[in-house]
Amino acid sequence: MASIRKKKELEQSGKTYVKPTSILPIEEFTETEMLVQWNKYAERLGQKGLKIMESILLINDPVLNGTNITYELPNEGSKLEFESQMNALLGHLRGHLHNHDITIEVIVNEKLETKRSFNDQDKYNRLHEINPNIELLRSTFGLDLPG
């Protein structure tokens, strides 16, 4: 009898606890906050040596629509690589943005032009597009930035 009881206790302790979804946080967040976390995750992958996945995450800026993130990739191969790592990315985003309703939709667009900056002027233009106050910063402090 004691061995049967012990076996049942062992089976019960082996079961994993799954948090009810009603307890998971669903906080509001902005597209900028999402992009910051997306880029932090990509940078962390690069530091771990996963340069291919880092570059796939930086090919394009994801677009936020509610809690759905739409991400366009240039080919099916990059989509497969992305999807193999998507759950880890979702976990990172859901944890850091405190919203467990986040989903990611991947679209393959063969005609997608990569939106990466290649020279200093392109980088400056991208920063100026994100925050026009960079021009004020450049002129106020006499910084040697293109523009």
Short mmCIF file of C-alpha atoms in Angstrom, two decimals:
data_model
loop_
_atom_site.label_atom_id
_atom_site.label_comp_id
_atom_site.label_asym_id
_atom_site.label_seq_id
_atom_site.Cartn_x
_atom_site.Cartn_y
_atom_site.Cartn_z
CA MET A 1 0.00 0.00 0.00
CA ALA A 2 2.74 2.43 0.89
CA SER A 3 4.49 1.88 -2.44
CA ILE A 4 1.26 2.55 -4.38
CA ARG A 5 0.67 5.76 -2.40
CA LYS A 6 4.28 6.82 -3.04
CA LYS A 7 3.86 6.13 -6.77
CA LYS A 8 0.70 8.29 -6.92
CA GLU A 9 2.46 11.11 -5.05
CA LEU A 10 5.37 10.90 -7.49
CA GLU A 11 2.99 11.06 -10.48
CA GLN A 12 1.23 14.10 -8.99
CA SER A 13 4.52 15.92 -8.34
CA GLY A 14 5.65 15.21 -11.92
CA LYS A 15 2.75 17.16 -13.42
CA THR A 16 3.67 20.68 -14.48
CA TYR A 17 1.64 23.65 -13.39
CA VAL A 18 0.20 25.77 -16.19
CA LYS A 19 -0.79 29.29 -15.22
CA PRO A 20 -4.39 30.08 -16.14
CA THR A 21 -4.44 32.57 -19.02
CA SER A 22 -6.73 34.91 -17.11
CA ILE A 23 -3.85 35.72 -14.75
CA LEU A 24 -1.34 36.60 -17.49
CA PRO A 25 -0.73 40.36 -17.91
CA ILE A 26 -2.24 42.28 -20.81
CA GLU A 27 -0.76 45.79 -20.55
CA GLU A 28 -0.88 48.40 -23.31
CA PHE A 29 2.33 49.16 -25.21
CA THR A 30 3.40 51.34 -28.11
CA GLU A 31 5.04 50.43 -31.40
CA THR A 32 8.20 52.21 -30.23
CA GLU A 33 8.37 50.08 -27.06
CA MET A 34 7.90 46.98 -29.19
CA LEU A 35 10.68 48.05 -31.59
CA VAL A 36 13.06 48.71 -28.68
CA GLN A 37 12.47 45.20 -27.30
CA TRP A 38 12.70 43.66 -30.80
CA ASN A 39 16.09 45.32 -31.36
CA LYS A 40 17.34 44.39 -27.88
CA TYR A 41 16.47 40.77 -28.59
CA ALA A 42 18.27 40.91 -31.94
CA GLU A 43 21.34 42.44 -30.29
CA ARG A 44 21.36 39.74 -27.62
CA LEU A 45 21.24 37.05 -30.33
CA GLY A 46 24.20 38.70 -32.05
CA GLN A 47 26.17 38.67 -28.80
CA LYS A 48 25.44 34.95 -28.45
CA GLY A 49 26.85 34.36 -31.95
CA LEU A 50 23.52 33.86 -33.73
CA LYS A 51 24.34 36.42 -36.43
CA ILE A 52 22.00 34.98 -39.07
CA MET A 53 18.96 35.28 -36.82
CA GLU A 54 20.08 38.75 -35.73
CA SER A 55 20.28 39.90 -39.35
CA ILE A 56 16.86 38.37 -40.13
CA LEU A 57 15.35 40.35 -37.24
CA LEU A 58 16.97 43.55 -38.53
CA ILE A 59 16.00 43.16 -42.21
CA ASN A 60 12.88 45.22 -41.77
CA ASP A 61 10.93 47.02 -39.06
CA PRO A 62 7.95 45.04 -37.78
CA VAL A 63 4.56 46.74 -37.88
CA LEU A 64 2.26 46.72 -34.87
CA ASN A 65 -1.51 46.49 -35.24
CA GLY A 66 -3.10 46.16 -31.79
CA THR A 67 -1.26 43.19 -30.32
CA ASN A 68 -0.49 41.60 -33.70
CA ILE A 69 2.99 42.16 -35.09
CA THR A 70 3.32 41.83 -38.86
CA TYR A 71 6.82 41.12 -40.14
CA GLU A 72 7.77 41.00 -43.81
CA LEU A 73 10.68 38.86 -44.96
CA PRO A 74 12.24 38.75 -48.44
CA ASN A 75 12.14 34.96 -48.99
CA GLU A 76 10.84 31.63 -47.77
CA GLY A 77 14.23 30.57 -46.37
CA SER A 78 14.43 33.52 -44.01
CA LYS A 79 10.81 32.87 -43.01
CA LEU A 80 11.63 29.27 -42.04
CA GLU A 81 14.67 30.39 -40.03
CA PHE A 82 12.62 33.12 -38.33
CA GLU A 83 9.78 30.75 -37.47
CA SER A 84 12.22 28.27 -35.89
CA GLN A 85 13.16 30.98 -33.36
CA MET A 86 9.81 32.78 -33.17
CA ASN A 87 8.64 31.25 -29.87
CA ALA A 88 11.71 32.55 -28.04
CA LEU A 89 11.16 36.01 -29.53
CA LEU A 90 7.47 35.91 -28.55
CA GLY A 91 8.44 34.95 -25.01
CA HIS A 92 10.85 37.88 -24.83
CA LEU A 93 8.31 40.37 -26.19
CA ARG A 94 5.46 39.09 -24.04
CA GLY A 95 7.59 39.19 -20.91
CA HIS A 96 9.19 42.59 -21.44
CA LEU A 97 6.06 44.31 -22.76
CA HIS A 98 3.82 42.62 -20.13
CA ASN A 99 1.25 41.52 -22.69
CA HIS A 100 0.57 37.86 -23.40
CA ASP A 101 -1.83 38.54 -26.29
CA ILE A 102 1.05 39.40 -28.65
CA THR A 103 1.15 37.39 -31.87
CA ILE A 104 3.51 37.55 -34.84
CA GLU A 105 2.40 37.12 -38.45
CA VAL A 106 5.14 36.52 -41.01
CA ILE A 107 4.64 37.58 -44.62
CA VAL A 108 7.00 36.70 -47.47
CA ASN A 109 7.40 39.57 -49.90
CA GLU A 110 9.87 38.67 -52.66
CA LYS A 111 10.03 42.32 -53.77
CA LEU A 112 10.85 43.61 -50.28
CA GLU A 113 13.69 46.08 -50.23
CA THR A 114 15.82 45.87 -47.14
CA LYS A 115 15.58 49.02 -45.07
CA ARG A 116 19.08 48.89 -43.62
CA SER A 117 21.31 51.92 -43.46
CA PHE A 118 24.57 51.54 -45.37
CA ASN A 119 26.40 54.84 -44.92
CA ASP A 120 26.54 57.62 -42.33
CA GLN A 121 24.10 59.83 -44.23
CA ASP A 122 21.53 57.00 -44.42
CA LYS A 123 21.94 56.31 -40.69
CA TYR A 124 21.54 60.00 -39.85
CA ASN A 125 18.44 60.25 -42.08
CA ARG A 126 16.93 57.21 -40.33
CA LEU A 127 17.63 58.70 -36.89
CA HIS A 128 16.18 62.04 -38.05
CA GLU A 129 13.09 60.20 -39.30
CA ILE A 130 12.65 58.56 -35.88
CA ASN A 131 13.37 61.72 -33.88
CA PRO A 132 13.56 65.09 -35.67
CA ASN A 133 15.06 66.67 -32.53
CA ILE A 134 18.42 65.16 -33.51
CA GLU A 135 18.91 68.15 -35.82
CA LEU A 136 18.55 70.50 -32.82
CA LEU A 137 21.08 68.40 -30.92
CA ARG A 138 23.50 68.49 -33.86
CA SER A 139 23.26 72.27 -34.31
CA THR A 140 23.29 73.13 -30.58
CA PHE A 141 26.45 71.19 -29.82
CA GLY A 142 28.12 71.61 -33.20
CA LEU A 143 28.30 67.87 -33.73
CA ASP A 144 30.04 66.56 -36.82
CA LEU A 145 27.08 64.60 -38.14
CA PRO A 146 25.93 64.46 -41.74
CA GLY A 147 22.91 66.48 -42.54
#
